[in-house]
PDB file of C-alpha atoms in Angstrom:
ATOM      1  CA  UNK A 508      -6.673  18.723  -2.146  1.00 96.00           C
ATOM      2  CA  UNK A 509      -4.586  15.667  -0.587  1.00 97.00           C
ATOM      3  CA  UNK A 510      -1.378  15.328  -2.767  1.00 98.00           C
ATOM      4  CA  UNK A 511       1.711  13.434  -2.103  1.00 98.00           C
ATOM      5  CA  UNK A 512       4.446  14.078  -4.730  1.00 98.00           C
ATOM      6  CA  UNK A 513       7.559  12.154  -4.495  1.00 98.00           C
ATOM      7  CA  UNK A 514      11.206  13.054  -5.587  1.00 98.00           C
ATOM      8  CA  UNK A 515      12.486  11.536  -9.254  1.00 98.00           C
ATOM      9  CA  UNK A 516      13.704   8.288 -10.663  1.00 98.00           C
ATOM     10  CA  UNK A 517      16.972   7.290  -8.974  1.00 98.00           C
ATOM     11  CA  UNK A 518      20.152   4.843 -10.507  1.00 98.00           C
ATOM     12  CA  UNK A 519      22.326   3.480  -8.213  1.00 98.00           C
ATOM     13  CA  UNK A 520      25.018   0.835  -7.777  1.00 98.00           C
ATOM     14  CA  UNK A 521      25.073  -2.135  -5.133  1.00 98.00           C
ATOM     15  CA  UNK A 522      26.244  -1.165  -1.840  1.00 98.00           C
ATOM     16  CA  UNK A 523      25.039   2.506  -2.126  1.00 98.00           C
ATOM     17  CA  UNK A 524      22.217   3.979  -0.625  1.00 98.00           C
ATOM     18  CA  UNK A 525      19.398   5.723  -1.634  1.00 98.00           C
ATOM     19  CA  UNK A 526      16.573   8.657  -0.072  1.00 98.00           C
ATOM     20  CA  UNK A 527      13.192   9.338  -1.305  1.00 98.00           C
ATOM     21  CA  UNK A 528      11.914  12.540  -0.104  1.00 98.00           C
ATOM     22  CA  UNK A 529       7.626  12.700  -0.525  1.00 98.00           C
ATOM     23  CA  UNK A 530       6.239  15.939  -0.095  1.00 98.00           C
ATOM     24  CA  UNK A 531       2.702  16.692   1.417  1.00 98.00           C
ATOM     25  CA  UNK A 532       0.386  19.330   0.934  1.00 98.00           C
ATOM     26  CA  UNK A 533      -3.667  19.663   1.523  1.00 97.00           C
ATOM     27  CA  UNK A 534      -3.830  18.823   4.458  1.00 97.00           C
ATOM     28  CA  UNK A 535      -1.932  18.740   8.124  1.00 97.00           C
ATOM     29  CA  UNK A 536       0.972  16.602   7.978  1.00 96.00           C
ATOM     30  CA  UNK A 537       1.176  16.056  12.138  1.00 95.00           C
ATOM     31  CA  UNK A 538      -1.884  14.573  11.969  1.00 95.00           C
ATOM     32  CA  UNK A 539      -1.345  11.630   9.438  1.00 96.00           C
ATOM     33  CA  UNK A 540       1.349   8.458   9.261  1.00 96.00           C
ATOM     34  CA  UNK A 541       2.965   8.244   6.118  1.00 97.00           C
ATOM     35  CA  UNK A 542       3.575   4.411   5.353  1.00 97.00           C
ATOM     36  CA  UNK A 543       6.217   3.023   2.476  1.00 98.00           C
ATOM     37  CA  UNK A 544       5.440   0.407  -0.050  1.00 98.00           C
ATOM     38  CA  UNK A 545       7.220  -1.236  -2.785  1.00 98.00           C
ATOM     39  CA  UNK A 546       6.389  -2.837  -6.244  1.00 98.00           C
ATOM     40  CA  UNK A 547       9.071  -4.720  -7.891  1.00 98.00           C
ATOM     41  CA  UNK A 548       8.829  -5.061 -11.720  1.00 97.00           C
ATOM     42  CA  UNK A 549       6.201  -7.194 -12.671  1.00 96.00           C
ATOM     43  CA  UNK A 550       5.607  -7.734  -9.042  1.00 97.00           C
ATOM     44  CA  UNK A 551       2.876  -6.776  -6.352  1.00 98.00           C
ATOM     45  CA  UNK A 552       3.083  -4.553  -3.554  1.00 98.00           C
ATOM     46  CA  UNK A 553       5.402  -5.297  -0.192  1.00 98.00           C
ATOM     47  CA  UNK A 554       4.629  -3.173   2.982  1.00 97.00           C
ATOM     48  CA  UNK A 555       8.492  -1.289   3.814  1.00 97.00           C
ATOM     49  CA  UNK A 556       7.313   0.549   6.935  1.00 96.00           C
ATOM     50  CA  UNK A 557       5.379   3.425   8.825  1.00 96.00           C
ATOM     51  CA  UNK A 558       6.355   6.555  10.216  1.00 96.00           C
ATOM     52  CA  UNK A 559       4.544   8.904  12.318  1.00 94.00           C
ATOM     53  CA  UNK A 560       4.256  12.086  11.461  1.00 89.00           C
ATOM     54  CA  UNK A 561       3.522  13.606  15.188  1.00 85.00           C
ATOM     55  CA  UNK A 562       6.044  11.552  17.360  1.00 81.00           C
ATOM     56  CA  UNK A 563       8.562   9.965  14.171  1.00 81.00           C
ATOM     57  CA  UNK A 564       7.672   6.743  16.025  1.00 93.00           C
ATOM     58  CA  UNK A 565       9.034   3.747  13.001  1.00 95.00           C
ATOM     59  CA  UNK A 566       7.301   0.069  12.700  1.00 94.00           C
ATOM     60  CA  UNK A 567       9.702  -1.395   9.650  1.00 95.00           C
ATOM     61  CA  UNK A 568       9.137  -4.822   8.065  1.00 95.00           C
ATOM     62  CA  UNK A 569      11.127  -7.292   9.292  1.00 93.00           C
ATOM     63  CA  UNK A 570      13.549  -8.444   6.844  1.00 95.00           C
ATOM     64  CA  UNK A 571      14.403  -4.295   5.751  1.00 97.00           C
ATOM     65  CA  UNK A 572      15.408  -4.132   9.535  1.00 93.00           C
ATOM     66  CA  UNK A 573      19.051  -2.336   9.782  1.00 95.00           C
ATOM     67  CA  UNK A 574      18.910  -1.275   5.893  1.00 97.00           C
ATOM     68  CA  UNK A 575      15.629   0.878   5.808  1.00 98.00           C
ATOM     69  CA  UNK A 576      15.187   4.036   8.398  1.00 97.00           C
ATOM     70  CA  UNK A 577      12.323   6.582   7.718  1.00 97.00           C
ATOM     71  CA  UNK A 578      11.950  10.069   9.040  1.00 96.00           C
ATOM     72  CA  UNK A 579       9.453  13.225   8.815  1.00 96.00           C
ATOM     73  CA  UNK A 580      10.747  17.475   8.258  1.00 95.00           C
ATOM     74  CA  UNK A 581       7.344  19.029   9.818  1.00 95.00           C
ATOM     75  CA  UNK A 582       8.882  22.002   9.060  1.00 95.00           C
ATOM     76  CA  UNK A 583       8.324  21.226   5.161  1.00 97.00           C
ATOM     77  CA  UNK A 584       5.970  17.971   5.604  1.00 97.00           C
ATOM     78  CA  UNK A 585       8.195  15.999   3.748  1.00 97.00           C
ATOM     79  CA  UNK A 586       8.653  12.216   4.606  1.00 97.00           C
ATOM     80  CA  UNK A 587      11.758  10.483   3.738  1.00 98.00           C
ATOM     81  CA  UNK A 588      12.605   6.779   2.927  1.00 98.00           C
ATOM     82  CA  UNK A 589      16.776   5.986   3.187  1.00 98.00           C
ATOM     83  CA  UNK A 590      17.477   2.436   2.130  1.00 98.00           C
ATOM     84  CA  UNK A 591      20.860   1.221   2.769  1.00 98.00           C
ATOM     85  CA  UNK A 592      23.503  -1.462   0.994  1.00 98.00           C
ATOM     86  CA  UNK A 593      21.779  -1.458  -1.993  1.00 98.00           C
ATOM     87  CA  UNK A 594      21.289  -4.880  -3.784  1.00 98.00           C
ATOM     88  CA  UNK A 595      19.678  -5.301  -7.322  1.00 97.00           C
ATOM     89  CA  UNK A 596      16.493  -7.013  -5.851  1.00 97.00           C
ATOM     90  CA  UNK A 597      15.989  -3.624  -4.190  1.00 98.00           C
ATOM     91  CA  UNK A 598      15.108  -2.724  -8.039  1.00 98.00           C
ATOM     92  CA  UNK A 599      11.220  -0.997  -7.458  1.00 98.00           C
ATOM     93  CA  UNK A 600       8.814   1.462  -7.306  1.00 98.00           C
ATOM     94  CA  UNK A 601       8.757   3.042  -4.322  1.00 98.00           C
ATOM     95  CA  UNK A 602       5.240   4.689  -2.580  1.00 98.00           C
ATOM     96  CA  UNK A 603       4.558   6.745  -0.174  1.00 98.00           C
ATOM     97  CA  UNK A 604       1.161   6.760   1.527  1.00 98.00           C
ATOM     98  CA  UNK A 605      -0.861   8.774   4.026  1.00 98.00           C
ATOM     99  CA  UNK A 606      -2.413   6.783   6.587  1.00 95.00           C
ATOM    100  CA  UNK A 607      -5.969   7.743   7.889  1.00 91.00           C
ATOM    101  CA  UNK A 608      -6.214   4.823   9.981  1.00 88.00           C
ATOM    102  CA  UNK A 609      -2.996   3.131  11.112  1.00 86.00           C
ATOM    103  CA  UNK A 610      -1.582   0.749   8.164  1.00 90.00           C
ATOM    104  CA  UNK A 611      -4.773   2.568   5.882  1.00 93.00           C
ATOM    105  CA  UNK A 612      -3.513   4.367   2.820  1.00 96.00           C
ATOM    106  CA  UNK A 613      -5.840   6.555   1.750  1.00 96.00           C
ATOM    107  CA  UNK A 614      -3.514   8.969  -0.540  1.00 97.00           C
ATOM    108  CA  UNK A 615      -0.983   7.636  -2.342  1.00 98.00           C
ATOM    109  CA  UNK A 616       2.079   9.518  -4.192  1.00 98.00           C
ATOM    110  CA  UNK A 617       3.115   9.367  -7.926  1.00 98.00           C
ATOM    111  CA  UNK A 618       5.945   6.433  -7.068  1.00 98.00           C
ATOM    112  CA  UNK A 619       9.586   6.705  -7.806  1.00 98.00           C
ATOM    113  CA  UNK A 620      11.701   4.421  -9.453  1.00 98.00           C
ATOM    114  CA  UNK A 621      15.116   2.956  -8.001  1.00 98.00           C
ATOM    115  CA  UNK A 622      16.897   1.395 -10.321  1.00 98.00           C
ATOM    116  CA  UNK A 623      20.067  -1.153  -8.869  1.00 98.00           C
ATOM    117  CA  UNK A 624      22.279  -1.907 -11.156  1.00 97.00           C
ATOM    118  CA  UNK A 625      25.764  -2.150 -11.753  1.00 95.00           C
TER     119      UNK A 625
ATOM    120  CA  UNK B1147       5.809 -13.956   9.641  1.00 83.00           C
ATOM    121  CA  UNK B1148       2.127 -13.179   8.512  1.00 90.00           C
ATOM    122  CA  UNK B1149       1.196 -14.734   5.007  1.00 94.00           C
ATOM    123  CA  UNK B1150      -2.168 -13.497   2.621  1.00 97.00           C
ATOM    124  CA  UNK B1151      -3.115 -16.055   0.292  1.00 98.00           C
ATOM    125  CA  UNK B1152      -5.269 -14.511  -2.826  1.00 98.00           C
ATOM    126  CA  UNK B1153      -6.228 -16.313  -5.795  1.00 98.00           C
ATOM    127  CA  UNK B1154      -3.211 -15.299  -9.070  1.00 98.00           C
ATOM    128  CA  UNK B1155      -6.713 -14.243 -11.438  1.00 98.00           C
ATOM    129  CA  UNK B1156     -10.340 -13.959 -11.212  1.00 98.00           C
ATOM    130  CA  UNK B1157     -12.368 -13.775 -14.618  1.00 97.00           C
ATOM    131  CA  UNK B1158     -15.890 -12.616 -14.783  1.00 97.00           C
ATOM    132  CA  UNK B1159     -18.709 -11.606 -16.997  1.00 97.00           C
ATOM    133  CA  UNK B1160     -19.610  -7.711 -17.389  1.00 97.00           C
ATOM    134  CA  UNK B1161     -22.644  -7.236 -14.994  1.00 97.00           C
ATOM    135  CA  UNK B1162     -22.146 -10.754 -12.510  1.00 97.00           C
ATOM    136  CA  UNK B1163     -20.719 -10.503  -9.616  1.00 98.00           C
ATOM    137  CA  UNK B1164     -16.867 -10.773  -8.918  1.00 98.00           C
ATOM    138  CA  UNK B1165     -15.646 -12.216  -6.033  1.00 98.00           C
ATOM    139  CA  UNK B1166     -11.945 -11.578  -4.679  1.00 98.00           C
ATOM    140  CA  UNK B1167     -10.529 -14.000  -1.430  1.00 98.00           C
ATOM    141  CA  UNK B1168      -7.361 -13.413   0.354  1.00 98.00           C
ATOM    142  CA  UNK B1169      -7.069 -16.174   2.844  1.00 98.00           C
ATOM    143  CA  UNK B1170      -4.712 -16.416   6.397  1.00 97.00           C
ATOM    144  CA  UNK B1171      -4.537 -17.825   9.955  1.00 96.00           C
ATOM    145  CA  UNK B1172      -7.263 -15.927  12.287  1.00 95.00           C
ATOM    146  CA  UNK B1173      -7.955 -13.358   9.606  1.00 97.00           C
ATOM    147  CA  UNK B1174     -11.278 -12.395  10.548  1.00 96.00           C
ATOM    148  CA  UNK B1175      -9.675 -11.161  14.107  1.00 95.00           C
ATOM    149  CA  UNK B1176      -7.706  -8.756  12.077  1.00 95.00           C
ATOM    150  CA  UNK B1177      -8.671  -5.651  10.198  1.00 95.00           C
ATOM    151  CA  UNK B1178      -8.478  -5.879   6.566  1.00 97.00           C
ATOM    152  CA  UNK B1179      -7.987  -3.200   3.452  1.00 98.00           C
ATOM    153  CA  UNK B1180      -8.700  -3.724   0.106  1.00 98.00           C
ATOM    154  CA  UNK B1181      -6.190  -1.783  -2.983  1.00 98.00           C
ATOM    155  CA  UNK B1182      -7.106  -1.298  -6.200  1.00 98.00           C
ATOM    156  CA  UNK B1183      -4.412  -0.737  -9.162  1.00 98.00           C
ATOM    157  CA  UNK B1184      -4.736  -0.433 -12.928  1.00 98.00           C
ATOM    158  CA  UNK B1185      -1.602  -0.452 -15.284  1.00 96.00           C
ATOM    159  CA  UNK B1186       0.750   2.460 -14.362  1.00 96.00           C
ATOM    160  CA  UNK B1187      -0.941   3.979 -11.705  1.00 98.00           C
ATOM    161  CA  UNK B1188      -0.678   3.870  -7.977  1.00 98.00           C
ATOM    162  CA  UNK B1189      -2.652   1.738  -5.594  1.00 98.00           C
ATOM    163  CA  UNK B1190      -6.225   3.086  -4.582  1.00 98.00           C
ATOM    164  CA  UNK B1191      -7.995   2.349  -1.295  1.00 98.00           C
ATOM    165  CA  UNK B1192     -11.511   0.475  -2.178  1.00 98.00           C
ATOM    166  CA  UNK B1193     -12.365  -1.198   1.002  1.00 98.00           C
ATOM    167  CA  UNK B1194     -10.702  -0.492   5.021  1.00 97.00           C
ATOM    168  CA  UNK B1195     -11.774  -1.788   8.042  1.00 96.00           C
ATOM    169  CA  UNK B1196     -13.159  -5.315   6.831  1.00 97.00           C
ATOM    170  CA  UNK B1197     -16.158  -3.262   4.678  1.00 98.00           C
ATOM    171  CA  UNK B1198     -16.133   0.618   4.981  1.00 98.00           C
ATOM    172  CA  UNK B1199     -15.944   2.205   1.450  1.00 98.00           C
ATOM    173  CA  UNK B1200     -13.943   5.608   1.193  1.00 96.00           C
ATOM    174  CA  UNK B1201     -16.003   8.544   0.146  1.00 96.00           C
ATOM    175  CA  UNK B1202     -16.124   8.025  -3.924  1.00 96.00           C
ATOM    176  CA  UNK B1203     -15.936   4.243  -4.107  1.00 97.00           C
ATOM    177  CA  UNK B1204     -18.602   2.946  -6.058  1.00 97.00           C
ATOM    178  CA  UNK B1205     -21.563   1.138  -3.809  1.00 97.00           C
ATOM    179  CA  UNK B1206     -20.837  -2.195  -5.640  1.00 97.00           C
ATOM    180  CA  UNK B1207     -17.862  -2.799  -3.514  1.00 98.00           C
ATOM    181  CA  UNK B1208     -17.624  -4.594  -0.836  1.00 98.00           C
ATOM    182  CA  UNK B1209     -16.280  -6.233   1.629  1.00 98.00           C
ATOM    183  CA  UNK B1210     -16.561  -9.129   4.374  1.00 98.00           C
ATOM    184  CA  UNK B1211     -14.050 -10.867   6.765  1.00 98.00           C
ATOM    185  CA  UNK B1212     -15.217 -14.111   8.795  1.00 97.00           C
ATOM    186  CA  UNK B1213     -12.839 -17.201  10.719  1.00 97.00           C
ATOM    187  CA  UNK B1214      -9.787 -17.250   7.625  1.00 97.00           C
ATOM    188  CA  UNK B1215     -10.810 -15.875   4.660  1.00 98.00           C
ATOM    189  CA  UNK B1216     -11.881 -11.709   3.424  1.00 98.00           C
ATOM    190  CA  UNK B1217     -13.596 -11.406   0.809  1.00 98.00           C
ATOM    191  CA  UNK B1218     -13.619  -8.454  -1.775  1.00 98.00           C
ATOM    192  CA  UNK B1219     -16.774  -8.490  -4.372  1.00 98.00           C
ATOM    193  CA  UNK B1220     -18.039  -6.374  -6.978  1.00 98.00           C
ATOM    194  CA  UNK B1221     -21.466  -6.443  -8.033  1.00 97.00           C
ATOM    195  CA  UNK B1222     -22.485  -5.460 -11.527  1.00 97.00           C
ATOM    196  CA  UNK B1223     -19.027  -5.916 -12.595  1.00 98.00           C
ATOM    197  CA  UNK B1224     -18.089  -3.222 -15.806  1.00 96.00           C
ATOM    198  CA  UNK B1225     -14.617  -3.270 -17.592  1.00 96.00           C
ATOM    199  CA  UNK B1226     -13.441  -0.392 -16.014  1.00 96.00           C
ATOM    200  CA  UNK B1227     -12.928  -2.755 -13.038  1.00 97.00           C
ATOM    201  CA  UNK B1228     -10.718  -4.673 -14.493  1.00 98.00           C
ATOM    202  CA  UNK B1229      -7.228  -4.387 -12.159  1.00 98.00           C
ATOM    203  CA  UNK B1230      -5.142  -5.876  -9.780  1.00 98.00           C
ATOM    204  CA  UNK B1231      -6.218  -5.952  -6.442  1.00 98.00           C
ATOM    205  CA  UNK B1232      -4.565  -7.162  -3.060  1.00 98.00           C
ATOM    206  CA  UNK B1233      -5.724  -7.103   0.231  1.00 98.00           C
ATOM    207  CA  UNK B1234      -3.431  -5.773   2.990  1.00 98.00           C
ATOM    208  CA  UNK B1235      -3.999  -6.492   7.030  1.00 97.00           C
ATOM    209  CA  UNK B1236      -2.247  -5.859  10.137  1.00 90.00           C
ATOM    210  CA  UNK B1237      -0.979  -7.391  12.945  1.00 81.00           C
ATOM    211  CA  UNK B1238       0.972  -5.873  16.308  1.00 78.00           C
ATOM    212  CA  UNK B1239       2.961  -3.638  14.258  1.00 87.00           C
ATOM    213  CA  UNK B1240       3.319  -4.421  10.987  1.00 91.00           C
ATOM    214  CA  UNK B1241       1.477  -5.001   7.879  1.00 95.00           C
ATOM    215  CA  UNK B1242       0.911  -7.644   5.288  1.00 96.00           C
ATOM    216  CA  UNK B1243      -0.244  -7.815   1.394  1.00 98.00           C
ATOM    217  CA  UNK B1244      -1.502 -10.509  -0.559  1.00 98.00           C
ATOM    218  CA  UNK B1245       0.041 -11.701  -3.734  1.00 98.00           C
ATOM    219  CA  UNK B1246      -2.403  -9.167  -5.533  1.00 98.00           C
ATOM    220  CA  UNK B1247      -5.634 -10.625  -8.053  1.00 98.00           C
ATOM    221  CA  UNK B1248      -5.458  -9.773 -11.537  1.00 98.00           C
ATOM    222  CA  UNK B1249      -9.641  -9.186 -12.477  1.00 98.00           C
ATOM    223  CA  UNK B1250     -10.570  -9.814 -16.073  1.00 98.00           C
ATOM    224  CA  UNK B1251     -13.911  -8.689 -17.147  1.00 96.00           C
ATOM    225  CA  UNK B1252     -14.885 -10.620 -20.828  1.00 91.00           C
TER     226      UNK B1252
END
């Protein structure tokens, strides 16, 4: 079966930087995007990006540009999400989604928390 | 850059019909998706492609997307539905959500 587990809850201060590794298995990874979505507290959801899996070609939202870069391990399909200068509205849960269609998240992961705070 | 419009709540009676709009400029000449989340879990895929259901969604789902607005509605409405839901579409290269729908059933 399609599973997507994601690394643990993270703390961090302003200005640092964080990665969130998610970790696919049932199914082959080359074959799939992985997309990134976040969920403030309290909040709804805000599209962070897409990655494929095959080529590691990127398509980041706008205002993440220069803070957010995502990349794929085939070797272990794992995706990862680095986000940069940290800043306490970065404060979420953070997804990771297989694509069947482009921008179409059919699996999701567990979510993991980043917590900014000084 | 690309804004969804979707009503904050949406009450309805168990067993009417609930229906769920998410509203932006030439919306019906993009493709739309349709998430599903309860409390504490992650988001799940009820509608893609304007009105295709993923294998396992219930048959009272659906979906429709014409000139501005989608809509999401669920027939026979039971409180298990009750969730947030946001639609999601795409443009060039990136993607968009709506502000999300909380559905109360009572």
């Amino acid at each position: 079966q399609v599973q997507l587990v994601q690394s643990g809850a993270e703390v961090k201060k302003p200005g640092a930087s964080v990665k969130v590794s998610c970790k696919a298995s049932g199914y082959t990874f080359i074959n799939y995007g992985i997309s990134w979505v976040r969920q403030a507290p309290g909040q709804g959801l805000e599209w962070m990006g897409w990655i494929s899996a095959y080529k590691s070609d990127t398509n980041y939202a706008q205002k993440l540009q220069g803070r957010v870069t995502m990349t794929t391990d085939t070797s272990t399909s794992t995706a990862y999400m680095e986000l940069r200068s940290l800043r306490s509205d970065d404060t979420a849960v953070y997804y990771c989604a297989r694509d069947v269609f482009r921008f179409v998240s059919d699996y999701w992961g567990q979510g993991t928390l980043v917590t900014v705070s000084s | 850059s690309y804004e969804l419009a979707q009503p904050p709540s949406v009450s309805v009676s168990p067993g009417q019909t609930a229906a769920i709009t998410c509203s932006g400029d030439g919306l019906g000449h993009k493709s739309v998706c349709w998430y599903q989340q309860k409390p504490g879990q992650s988001p799940l895929l009820v509608i893609y492609q304007d009105f295709k259901r993923p294998s396992g969604i219930p048959e009272r789902f659906s979906g429709s997307n014409s000139g501005n607005t989608a809509t999401l509605a669920i027939s026979e409405t039971q409180t298990m539905d009750e969730a947030d839901f946001y639609c999601q579409a795409w443009d060039s290269s990136t993607a968009t959500f709506g502000g999300g729908t909380r559905l109360t059933v009572l």
